[in-house]
PDB file of C-alpha atoms in Angstrom:
ATOM      1  CA  MET A1374      20.288 -23.153  -2.474  1.00 71.00           C
ATOM      2  CA  GLU A1375      18.465 -19.859  -1.934  1.00 86.00           C
ATOM      3  CA  LYS A1376      14.791 -19.960  -2.794  1.00 94.00           C
ATOM      4  CA  ARG A1377      13.933 -18.100  -5.997  1.00 97.00           C
ATOM      5  CA  ILE A1378      10.721 -16.075  -6.255  1.00 98.00           C
ATOM      6  CA  PHE A1379       9.132 -14.906  -9.506  1.00 98.00           C
ATOM      7  CA  PHE A1380       6.033 -12.752 -10.019  1.00 98.00           C
ATOM      8  CA  PHE A1381       4.088 -12.401 -13.273  1.00 98.00           C
ATOM      9  CA  THR A1382       1.854  -9.352 -13.524  1.00 97.00           C
ATOM     10  CA  GLY A1383       0.538  -6.994 -16.208  1.00 96.00           C
ATOM     11  CA  LYS A1384      -2.598  -5.742 -17.887  1.00 94.00           C
ATOM     12  CA  GLY A1385      -5.607  -8.047 -17.886  1.00 93.00           C
ATOM     13  CA  GLY A1386      -5.703 -10.410 -20.847  1.00 93.00           C
ATOM     14  CA  VAL A1387      -2.016 -10.248 -21.838  1.00 95.00           C
ATOM     15  CA  GLY A1388      -1.365 -13.906 -20.935  1.00 94.00           C
ATOM     16  CA  LYS A1389       0.070 -13.723 -17.398  1.00 95.00           C
ATOM     17  CA  THR A1390      -1.352 -17.086 -16.367  1.00 95.00           C
ATOM     18  CA  THR A1391      -0.259 -18.872 -19.538  1.00 94.00           C
ATOM     19  CA  THR A1392       3.240 -17.389 -19.354  1.00 96.00           C
ATOM     20  CA  SER A1393       3.737 -18.084 -15.650  1.00 97.00           C
ATOM     21  CA  SER A1394       2.448 -21.634 -16.185  1.00 97.00           C
ATOM     22  CA  MET A1395       4.917 -22.316 -19.004  1.00 96.00           C
ATOM     23  CA  PHE A1396       7.754 -20.802 -16.957  1.00 97.00           C
ATOM     24  CA  SER A1397       6.873 -23.106 -14.046  1.00 97.00           C
ATOM     25  CA  ILE A1398       6.991 -26.133 -16.366  1.00 97.00           C
ATOM     26  CA  PHE A1399      10.414 -24.965 -17.550  1.00 96.00           C
ATOM     27  CA  LEU A1400      11.725 -24.705 -13.968  1.00 97.00           C
ATOM     28  CA  ALA A1401      10.374 -28.146 -13.064  1.00 97.00           C
ATOM     29  CA  ASP A1402      11.959 -29.655 -16.181  1.00 96.00           C
ATOM     30  CA  ASN A1403      15.286 -28.290 -14.910  1.00 95.00           C
ATOM     31  CA  ASN A1404      14.992 -30.314 -11.699  1.00 96.00           C
ATOM     32  CA  LEU A1405      13.821 -27.388  -9.564  1.00 97.00           C
ATOM     33  CA  LYS A1406      10.989 -28.200  -7.205  1.00 98.00           C
ATOM     34  CA  THR A1407       8.504 -25.474  -8.105  1.00 98.00           C
ATOM     35  CA  LEU A1408       5.261 -24.185  -6.612  1.00 98.00           C
ATOM     36  CA  LEU A1409       3.059 -22.240  -9.014  1.00 98.00           C
ATOM     37  CA  VAL A1410       0.555 -20.098  -7.104  1.00 98.00           C
ATOM     38  CA  SER A1411      -2.319 -17.935  -8.271  1.00 97.00           C
ATOM     39  CA  LEU A1412      -2.768 -14.819  -6.118  1.00 96.00           C
ATOM     40  CA  ASP A1413      -5.370 -13.520  -8.563  1.00 93.00           C
ATOM     41  CA  PRO A1414      -8.864 -13.683  -6.997  1.00 89.00           C
ATOM     42  CA  ALA A1415     -10.111 -14.714 -10.482  1.00 88.00           C
ATOM     43  CA  HIS A1416      -8.325 -18.075 -10.454  1.00 88.00           C
ATOM     44  CA  ASN A1417      -8.060 -20.404 -13.447  1.00 90.00           C
ATOM     45  CA  LEU A1418      -4.834 -22.364 -12.895  1.00 95.00           C
ATOM     46  CA  PHE A1419      -6.580 -25.662 -12.259  1.00 94.00           C
ATOM     47  CA  ASP A1420      -8.645 -25.134 -15.410  1.00 93.00           C
ATOM     48  CA  ILE A1421      -5.571 -24.415 -17.523  1.00 94.00           C
ATOM     49  CA  PHE A1422      -3.723 -27.488 -16.267  1.00 96.00           C
ATOM     50  CA  LYS A1423      -6.931 -29.541 -16.442  1.00 94.00           C
ATOM     51  CA  ILE A1424      -6.522 -30.906 -12.928  1.00 93.00           C
ATOM     52  CA  GLN A1425      -9.047 -31.180 -10.125  1.00 92.00           C
ATOM     53  CA  SER A1426      -9.228 -28.195  -7.779  1.00 89.00           C
ATOM     54  CA  SER A1427      -7.849 -28.672  -4.289  1.00 91.00           C
ATOM     55  CA  ASN A1428      -7.380 -26.761  -1.049  1.00 91.00           C
ATOM     56  CA  ASN A1429      -3.718 -27.828  -0.997  1.00 93.00           C
ATOM     57  CA  PRO A1430      -0.885 -27.713  -3.566  1.00 96.00           C
ATOM     58  CA  SER A1431      -1.598 -30.351  -6.219  1.00 97.00           C
ATOM     59  CA  LYS A1432       1.163 -32.257  -7.957  1.00 97.00           C
ATOM     60  CA  PHE A1433       0.953 -31.836 -11.739  1.00 97.00           C
ATOM     61  CA  LYS A1434       4.191 -33.566 -12.722  1.00 96.00           C
ATOM     62  CA  GLU A1435       7.611 -34.281 -11.259  1.00 96.00           C
ATOM     63  CA  ASN A1436       8.842 -31.143  -9.409  1.00 98.00           C
ATOM     64  CA  LEU A1437       5.740 -29.051 -10.239  1.00 98.00           C
ATOM     65  CA  PHE A1438       2.892 -28.294  -7.834  1.00 98.00           C
ATOM     66  CA  ILE A1439      -0.121 -26.016  -8.464  1.00 98.00           C
ATOM     67  CA  TYR A1440      -2.066 -23.985  -5.908  1.00 98.00           C
ATOM     68  CA  GLU A1441      -4.826 -21.361  -5.992  1.00 97.00           C
ATOM     69  CA  ALA A1442      -4.638 -19.165  -2.875  1.00 96.00           C
ATOM     70  CA  ALA A1443      -8.247 -18.417  -1.933  1.00 91.00           C
ATOM     71  CA  PRO A1444      -8.486 -14.776  -0.724  1.00 87.00           C
ATOM     72  CA  GLU A1445     -11.225 -15.546   1.812  1.00 87.00           C
ATOM     73  CA  LYS A1446      -9.112 -18.245   3.460  1.00 92.00           C
ATOM     74  CA  TYR A1447      -6.168 -15.908   3.994  1.00 92.00           C
ATOM     75  CA  LYS A1448      -8.406 -13.017   5.038  1.00 88.00           C
ATOM     76  CA  LYS A1449      -9.695 -15.234   7.845  1.00 89.00           C
ATOM     77  CA  ILE A1450      -6.151 -16.198   8.857  1.00 91.00           C
ATOM     78  CA  PHE A1451      -5.044 -12.554   8.906  1.00 88.00           C
ATOM     79  CA  LEU A1452      -8.115 -11.393  10.839  1.00 84.00           C
ATOM     80  CA  SER A1453      -7.753 -14.253  13.313  1.00 85.00           C
ATOM     81  CA  ARG A1454      -4.197 -13.092  14.075  1.00 84.00           C
ATOM     82  CA  VAL A1455      -5.379  -9.497  14.443  1.00 78.00           C
ATOM     83  CA  ARG A1456      -8.153 -10.520  16.850  1.00 74.00           C
ATOM     84  CA  SER A1457      -5.724 -12.575  18.938  1.00 78.00           C
ATOM     85  CA  GLU A1458      -3.265  -9.676  19.195  1.00 73.00           C
ATOM     86  CA  MET A1459      -6.035  -7.218  20.079  1.00 66.00           C
ATOM     87  CA  GLU A1460      -7.295  -9.466  22.861  1.00 69.00           C
ATOM     88  CA  LYS A1461      -3.776  -9.736  24.322  1.00 70.00           C
ATOM     89  CA  SER A1462      -2.821  -6.082  23.906  1.00 63.00           C
ATOM     90  CA  PHE A1463      -6.099  -4.429  24.918  1.00 62.00           C
ATOM     91  CA  ARG A1464      -7.408  -6.532  27.780  1.00 60.00           C
ATOM     92  CA  TYR A1465      -8.646  -3.423  29.527  1.00 53.00           C
ATOM     93  CA  LEU A1466     -11.296  -2.909  26.823  1.00 52.00           C
ATOM     94  CA  THR A1467     -14.709  -4.474  27.171  1.00 53.00           C
ATOM     95  CA  ALA A1468     -15.742  -7.242  24.808  1.00 51.00           C
ATOM     96  CA  PHE A1469     -18.174  -4.811  23.198  1.00 50.00           C
ATOM     97  CA  ASN A1470     -15.458  -2.261  22.438  1.00 58.00           C
ATOM     98  CA  LEU A1471     -13.092  -4.935  21.104  1.00 60.00           C
ATOM     99  CA  GLU A1472     -15.791  -6.166  18.747  1.00 65.00           C
ATOM    100  CA  HIS A1473     -16.399  -2.609  17.564  1.00 60.00           C
ATOM    101  CA  TYR A1474     -12.715  -2.088  16.706  1.00 62.00           C
ATOM    102  CA  PHE A1475     -12.469  -5.514  15.103  1.00 55.00           C
ATOM    103  CA  LYS A1476     -15.438  -4.829  12.833  1.00 70.00           C
ATOM    104  CA  THR A1477     -13.729  -1.613  11.748  1.00 67.00           C
ATOM    105  CA  ILE A1478     -10.620  -3.606  10.776  1.00 69.00           C
ATOM    106  CA  GLU A1479     -12.783  -6.078   8.837  1.00 70.00           C
ATOM    107  CA  LYS A1480     -13.754  -3.170   6.556  1.00 69.00           C
ATOM    108  CA  SER A1481     -10.156  -2.077   5.988  1.00 76.00           C
ATOM    109  CA  PRO A1482      -9.564  -0.953   2.366  1.00 73.00           C
ATOM    110  CA  ILE A1483      -6.266  -2.890   2.231  1.00 87.00           C
ATOM    111  CA  LEU A1484      -7.623  -6.171   3.572  1.00 90.00           C
ATOM    112  CA  LEU A1485      -7.244  -7.935   0.217  1.00 92.00           C
ATOM    113  CA  GLU A1486      -3.567  -6.929  -0.029  1.00 95.00           C
ATOM    114  CA  GLN A1487      -3.049  -8.119   3.557  1.00 94.00           C
ATOM    115  CA  ALA A1488      -4.676 -11.450   2.670  1.00 94.00           C
ATOM    116  CA  MET A1489      -2.378 -11.781  -0.359  1.00 96.00           C
ATOM    117  CA  ALA A1490       0.645 -10.976   1.814  1.00 96.00           C
ATOM    118  CA  THR A1491      -0.453 -13.575   4.386  1.00 96.00           C
ATOM    119  CA  ALA A1492      -0.696 -16.177   1.618  1.00 96.00           C
ATOM    120  CA  PHE A1493       2.685 -15.153   0.206  1.00 98.00           C
ATOM    121  CA  GLU A1494       4.422 -15.328   3.596  1.00 96.00           C
ATOM    122  CA  SER A1495       2.884 -18.699   4.427  1.00 96.00           C
ATOM    123  CA  LEU A1496       3.587 -20.316   1.054  1.00 97.00           C
ATOM    124  CA  THR A1497       7.193 -19.150   0.693  1.00 97.00           C
ATOM    125  CA  GLU A1498       8.024 -20.948   3.940  1.00 96.00           C
ATOM    126  CA  LYS A1499       7.313 -24.271   2.227  1.00 96.00           C
ATOM    127  CA  GLU A1500      10.096 -26.544   0.964  1.00 96.00           C
ATOM    128  CA  PHE A1501      10.397 -25.569  -2.690  1.00 98.00           C
ATOM    129  CA  ASP A1502      13.316 -24.333  -4.774  1.00 97.00           C
ATOM    130  CA  CYS A1503      11.237 -21.861  -6.780  1.00 98.00           C
ATOM    131  CA  PHE A1504       7.959 -20.012  -6.279  1.00 98.00           C
ATOM    132  CA  VAL A1505       6.089 -18.588  -9.252  1.00 98.00           C
ATOM    133  CA  PHE A1506       3.192 -16.233  -8.497  1.00 98.00           C
ATOM    134  CA  ASP A1507       0.509 -15.559 -11.089  1.00 98.00           C
ATOM    135  CA  MET A1508      -0.610 -12.088 -10.018  1.00 97.00           C
ATOM    136  CA  PRO A1509      -3.790 -10.018 -10.452  1.00 96.00           C
ATOM    137  CA  PRO A1510      -3.817  -7.190 -13.033  1.00 95.00           C
ATOM    138  CA  SER A1511      -1.431  -4.261 -12.582  1.00 95.00           C
ATOM    139  CA  ALA A1512      -3.319  -1.996 -10.158  1.00 94.00           C
ATOM    140  CA  LEU A1513      -3.951  -4.609  -7.453  1.00 95.00           C
ATOM    141  CA  SER A1514      -0.458  -6.032  -7.919  1.00 97.00           C
ATOM    142  CA  TYR A1515       1.021  -2.584  -7.373  1.00 97.00           C
ATOM    143  CA  ARG A1516      -0.966  -2.150  -4.142  1.00 96.00           C
ATOM    144  CA  PHE A1517       0.325  -5.553  -2.994  1.00 97.00           C
ATOM    145  CA  PHE A1518       3.956  -4.674  -3.728  1.00 98.00           C
ATOM    146  CA  SER A1519       3.493  -1.264  -2.040  1.00 97.00           C
ATOM    147  CA  LEU A1520       2.118  -2.805   1.150  1.00 97.00           C
ATOM    148  CA  PRO A1521       5.443  -3.163   3.033  1.00 97.00           C
ATOM    149  CA  GLU A1522       6.674   0.334   2.126  1.00 96.00           C
ATOM    150  CA  ASN A1523       3.390   2.020   3.033  1.00 95.00           C
ATOM    151  CA  SER A1524       3.017   0.015   6.239  1.00 94.00           C
ATOM    152  CA  LEU A1525       6.559   0.821   7.358  1.00 96.00           C
ATOM    153  CA  THR A1526       5.967   4.548   6.870  1.00 96.00           C
ATOM    154  CA  TRP A1527       2.749   4.328   8.879  1.00 93.00           C
ATOM    155  CA  ILE A1528       4.360   2.222  11.648  1.00 94.00           C
ATOM    156  CA  GLU A1529       7.378   4.528  11.932  1.00 95.00           C
ATOM    157  CA  ASN A1530       5.069   7.502  12.437  1.00 94.00           C
ATOM    158  CA  LEU A1531       3.137   5.589  15.116  1.00 91.00           C
ATOM    159  CA  ILE A1532       6.382   4.641  16.881  1.00 92.00           C
ATOM    160  CA  ASN A1533       7.502   8.283  16.936  1.00 93.00           C
ATOM    161  CA  LEU A1534       4.106   9.355  18.259  1.00 92.00           C
ATOM    162  CA  ARG A1535       4.214   6.667  20.920  1.00 87.00           C
ATOM    163  CA  LYS A1536       7.730   7.734  21.958  1.00 89.00           C
ATOM    164  CA  THR A1537       6.494  11.306  22.394  1.00 90.00           C
ATOM    165  CA  ILE A1538       3.651  10.071  24.610  1.00 87.00           C
ATOM    166  CA  ASN A1539       6.065   7.912  26.638  1.00 85.00           C
ATOM    167  CA  ASP A1540       8.457  10.830  27.132  1.00 84.00           C
ATOM    168  CA  LYS A1541       5.609  12.800  28.712  1.00 84.00           C
ATOM    169  CA  LYS A1542       4.616   9.815  30.837  1.00 80.00           C
ATOM    170  CA  GLU A1543       8.202   9.537  32.037  1.00 80.00           C
ATOM    171  CA  VAL A1544       8.221  13.179  33.164  1.00 78.00           C
ATOM    172  CA  VAL A1545       4.999  12.648  35.129  1.00 77.00           C
ATOM    173  CA  ALA A1546       6.333   9.399  36.635  1.00 78.00           C
ATOM    174  CA  ARG A1547       9.491  11.130  37.818  1.00 80.00           C
ATOM    175  CA  ILE A1548       7.515  13.938  39.430  1.00 80.00           C
ATOM    176  CA  LYS A1549       5.299  11.407  41.196  1.00 78.00           C
ATOM    177  CA  LYS A1550       8.311   9.166  41.905  1.00 77.00           C
ATOM    178  CA  GLU A1551       6.511   6.221  40.326  1.00 78.00           C
ATOM    179  CA  PRO A1552       8.143   3.426  38.282  1.00 79.00           C
ATOM    180  CA  LEU A1553       7.686   3.677  34.511  1.00 72.00           C
ATOM    181  CA  GLU A1554       6.256   0.510  33.024  1.00 74.00           C
ATOM    182  CA  GLU A1555       7.440  -0.948  29.743  1.00 78.00           C
ATOM    183  CA  ASP A1556       5.168   0.017  26.854  1.00 79.00           C
ATOM    184  CA  PRO A1557       3.646  -3.121  25.236  1.00 79.00           C
ATOM    185  CA  VAL A1558       2.263  -1.077  22.346  1.00 81.00           C
ATOM    186  CA  ILE A1559       5.636   0.192  21.167  1.00 87.00           C
ATOM    187  CA  ASN A1560       7.039  -3.331  21.484  1.00 85.00           C
ATOM    188  CA  LYS A1561       4.253  -4.614  19.246  1.00 86.00           C
ATOM    189  CA  LEU A1562       4.903  -1.838  16.717  1.00 89.00           C
ATOM    190  CA  GLN A1563       8.573  -2.817  16.615  1.00 92.00           C
ATOM    191  CA  LEU A1564       7.600  -6.423  15.868  1.00 92.00           C
ATOM    192  CA  LEU A1565       5.291  -5.274  13.088  1.00 93.00           C
ATOM    193  CA  LYS A1566       8.080  -3.134  11.688  1.00 96.00           C
ATOM    194  CA  LYS A1567      10.387  -6.149  11.558  1.00 96.00           C
ATOM    195  CA  LYS A1568       7.678  -8.226   9.861  1.00 95.00           C
ATOM    196  CA  TYR A1569       7.186  -5.708   7.053  1.00 96.00           C
ATOM    197  CA  GLU A1570      10.938  -5.240   6.630  1.00 97.00           C
ATOM    198  CA  ILE A1571      11.253  -8.993   6.042  1.00 97.00           C
ATOM    199  CA  LEU A1572       8.401  -8.858   3.516  1.00 98.00           C
ATOM    200  CA  LYS A1573       9.973  -5.882   1.724  1.00 97.00           C
ATOM    201  CA  ASN A1574      13.321  -7.680   1.492  1.00 97.00           C
ATOM    202  CA  LYS A1575      11.654 -10.789   0.073  1.00 97.00           C
ATOM    203  CA  PHE A1576      10.047  -8.648  -2.626  1.00 98.00           C
ATOM    204  CA  ARG A1577      13.384  -7.022  -3.442  1.00 97.00           C
ATOM    205  CA  ARG A1578      15.106 -10.393  -3.850  1.00 96.00           C
ATOM    206  CA  ALA A1579      12.399 -11.563  -6.261  1.00 97.00           C
ATOM    207  CA  THR A1580      12.049 -10.966 -10.004  1.00 97.00           C
ATOM    208  CA  VAL A1581       8.871  -9.290 -11.229  1.00 98.00           C
ATOM    209  CA  PHE A1582       7.985  -9.981 -14.851  1.00 97.00           C
ATOM    210  CA  ILE A1583       5.546  -7.505 -16.381  1.00 98.00           C
ATOM    211  CA  VAL A1584       3.856  -9.381 -19.197  1.00 97.00           C
ATOM    212  CA  LYS A1585       2.754  -7.312 -22.165  1.00 97.00           C
ATOM    213  CA  ASN A1586       1.592  -7.768 -25.744  1.00 97.00           C
ATOM    214  CA  PRO A1587       3.080  -5.979 -28.776  1.00 96.00           C
ATOM    215  CA  ASP A1588       0.148  -3.543 -29.077  1.00 95.00           C
ATOM    216  CA  ARG A1589       0.555   0.119 -28.103  1.00 95.00           C
ATOM    217  CA  ILE A1590      -1.869   0.201 -25.135  1.00 94.00           C
ATOM    218  CA  SER A1591      -0.358  -2.878 -23.503  1.00 95.00           C
ATOM    219  CA  SER A1592       3.162  -1.515 -23.999  1.00 96.00           C
ATOM    220  CA  ILE A1593       2.328   1.905 -22.530  1.00 96.00           C
ATOM    221  CA  GLU A1594       0.758   0.384 -19.426  1.00 95.00           C
ATOM    222  CA  ALA A1595       3.672  -2.034 -18.991  1.00 97.00           C
ATOM    223  CA  GLU A1596       6.191   0.830 -19.085  1.00 97.00           C
ATOM    224  CA  ARG A1597       4.126   2.791 -16.573  1.00 96.00           C
ATOM    225  CA  VAL A1598       3.900  -0.156 -14.166  1.00 97.00           C
ATOM    226  CA  LYS A1599       7.619  -0.792 -14.604  1.00 97.00           C
ATOM    227  CA  GLU A1600       8.379   2.714 -13.360  1.00 97.00           C
ATOM    228  CA  TRP A1601       6.003   2.291 -10.400  1.00 96.00           C
ATOM    229  CA  LEU A1602       7.693  -0.939  -9.325  1.00 97.00           C
ATOM    230  CA  LYS A1603      11.231   0.304  -9.931  1.00 97.00           C
ATOM    231  CA  ALA A1604      10.429   3.164  -7.533  1.00 97.00           C
ATOM    232  CA  LEU A1605       9.906   0.427  -4.910  1.00 97.00           C
ATOM    233  CA  ASN A1606      13.413  -0.864  -5.731  1.00 97.00           C
ATOM    234  CA  LEU A1607      12.086  -4.105  -7.207  1.00 98.00           C
ATOM    235  CA  ASN A1608      13.872  -6.148  -9.863  1.00 97.00           C
ATOM    236  CA  VAL A1609      11.535  -5.623 -12.817  1.00 97.00           C
ATOM    237  CA  LYS A1610      11.699  -7.087 -16.329  1.00 96.00           C
ATOM    238  CA  LEU A1611       9.363  -6.670 -19.293  1.00 97.00           C
ATOM    239  CA  LEU A1612       8.278  -9.848 -21.073  1.00 96.00           C
ATOM    240  CA  GLU A1613       6.506  -9.603 -24.419  1.00 96.00           C
ATOM    241  CA  ASN A1614       3.990 -12.377 -24.938  1.00 95.00           C
ATOM    242  CA  ARG A1615       2.625 -13.125 -28.441  1.00 93.00           C
ATOM    243  CA  GLY A1616       5.574 -11.187 -29.854  1.00 93.00           C
ATOM    244  CA  ARG A1617       9.302 -10.662 -29.342  1.00 91.00           C
ATOM    245  CA  ASP A1618       9.897 -12.966 -26.337  1.00 92.00           C
ATOM    246  CA  ILE A1619       7.104 -15.546 -26.398  1.00 92.00           C
ATOM    247  CA  PRO A1620       5.899 -16.270 -29.951  1.00 88.00           C
ATOM    248  CA  GLU A1621       2.245 -16.551 -30.921  1.00 84.00           C
ATOM    249  CA  ILE A1622       1.778 -20.257 -30.246  1.00 78.00           C
ATOM    250  CA  GLU A1623      -0.955 -22.480 -28.924  1.00 74.00           C
ATOM    251  CA  ALA A1624       0.206 -23.376 -25.429  1.00 73.00           C
ATOM    252  CA  GLN A1625      -0.179 -27.086 -24.701  1.00 84.00           C
ATOM    253  CA  ILE A1626       0.090 -26.653 -20.938  1.00 94.00           C
ATOM    254  CA  PRO A1627      -1.906 -29.772 -19.930  1.00 93.00           C
ATOM    255  CA  THR A1628       0.712 -31.922 -21.711  1.00 93.00           C
ATOM    256  CA  GLY A1629       3.528 -30.421 -19.646  1.00 94.00           C
ATOM    257  CA  GLU A1630       5.618 -29.940 -22.789  1.00 91.00           C
ATOM    258  CA  LEU A1631       7.133 -26.667 -24.054  1.00 93.00           C
ATOM    259  CA  PRO A1632       8.042 -25.667 -27.634  1.00 89.00           C
ATOM    260  CA  PRO A1633      11.819 -25.257 -28.230  1.00 90.00           C
ATOM    261  CA  GLU A1634      11.556 -21.493 -28.845  1.00 90.00           C
ATOM    262  CA  VAL A1635       9.823 -21.011 -25.476  1.00 92.00           C
ATOM    263  CA  LYS A1636      12.474 -23.066 -23.697  1.00 92.00           C
ATOM    264  CA  LYS A1637      15.149 -20.856 -25.278  1.00 91.00           C
ATOM    265  CA  THR A1638      13.455 -17.684 -24.016  1.00 91.00           C
ATOM    266  CA  PHE A1639      13.021 -19.029 -20.501  1.00 94.00           C
ATOM    267  CA  LYS A1640      16.630 -20.194 -20.360  1.00 92.00           C
ATOM    268  CA  SER A1641      17.728 -16.597 -20.889  1.00 87.00           C
ATOM    269  CA  LEU A1642      15.176 -15.355 -18.322  1.00 83.00           C
ATOM    270  CA  PHE A1643      16.279 -17.735 -15.600  1.00 81.00           C
ATOM    271  CA  SER A1644      19.876 -16.530 -15.828  1.00 74.00           C
ATOM    272  CA  LEU A1645      18.747 -13.000 -14.840  1.00 61.00           C
TER     273      LEU A1645
END
């Protein structure tokens, strides 16, 4: 069975966490081993389920596990990988210069998105049938989903630039009758390109639910975000909470039970 991935995003306060939590209960009740993950830096999954916080996925009930992905943890993992690659690829630099470049990377404006991607890649390798991601509000979610596309554009430009440099090196080497060494930098760029292509394909196989409320402001933002994500060729669906799709009910998530009308809605969603 192919792993299924679901994202729940939307404007702050529309009920993303509640909705993704109920959907995860629904999947588990249908005998699908499910991991519910919060990628929102403002976590509250453990509070909602009334279970003790943990650094590892916690079992809530049969087939349902809960996890809050701490951004700082995955930042450290990502930066550790970057440092290791820099030390291997740029051995000719002094320790001082390496530290200077590394500190520049630590201040990268997309470090949070990279940390989220690191968490996503790591967690979706685990043995579960379904992954449900409770996402941050729309803007940060959009930056996360844009990460592969933007990175691939950047990497492709670097590869082309590197090829131009290598062509000139080849001319000089021929004149001097010297052997042309293989370029480790372009090889590394090709590996990075493959990594982001895999990430992009995972996103495109997933379903992104944009949670909204019936009010005008929530609906306008949801439609706007839908267009942003569709431009990335993602499978996007609107889900109205406290209205058409999910009725205004008091969610009894800690009991692990779902009202019949919610089960009916989720049954139609899961067939998408």
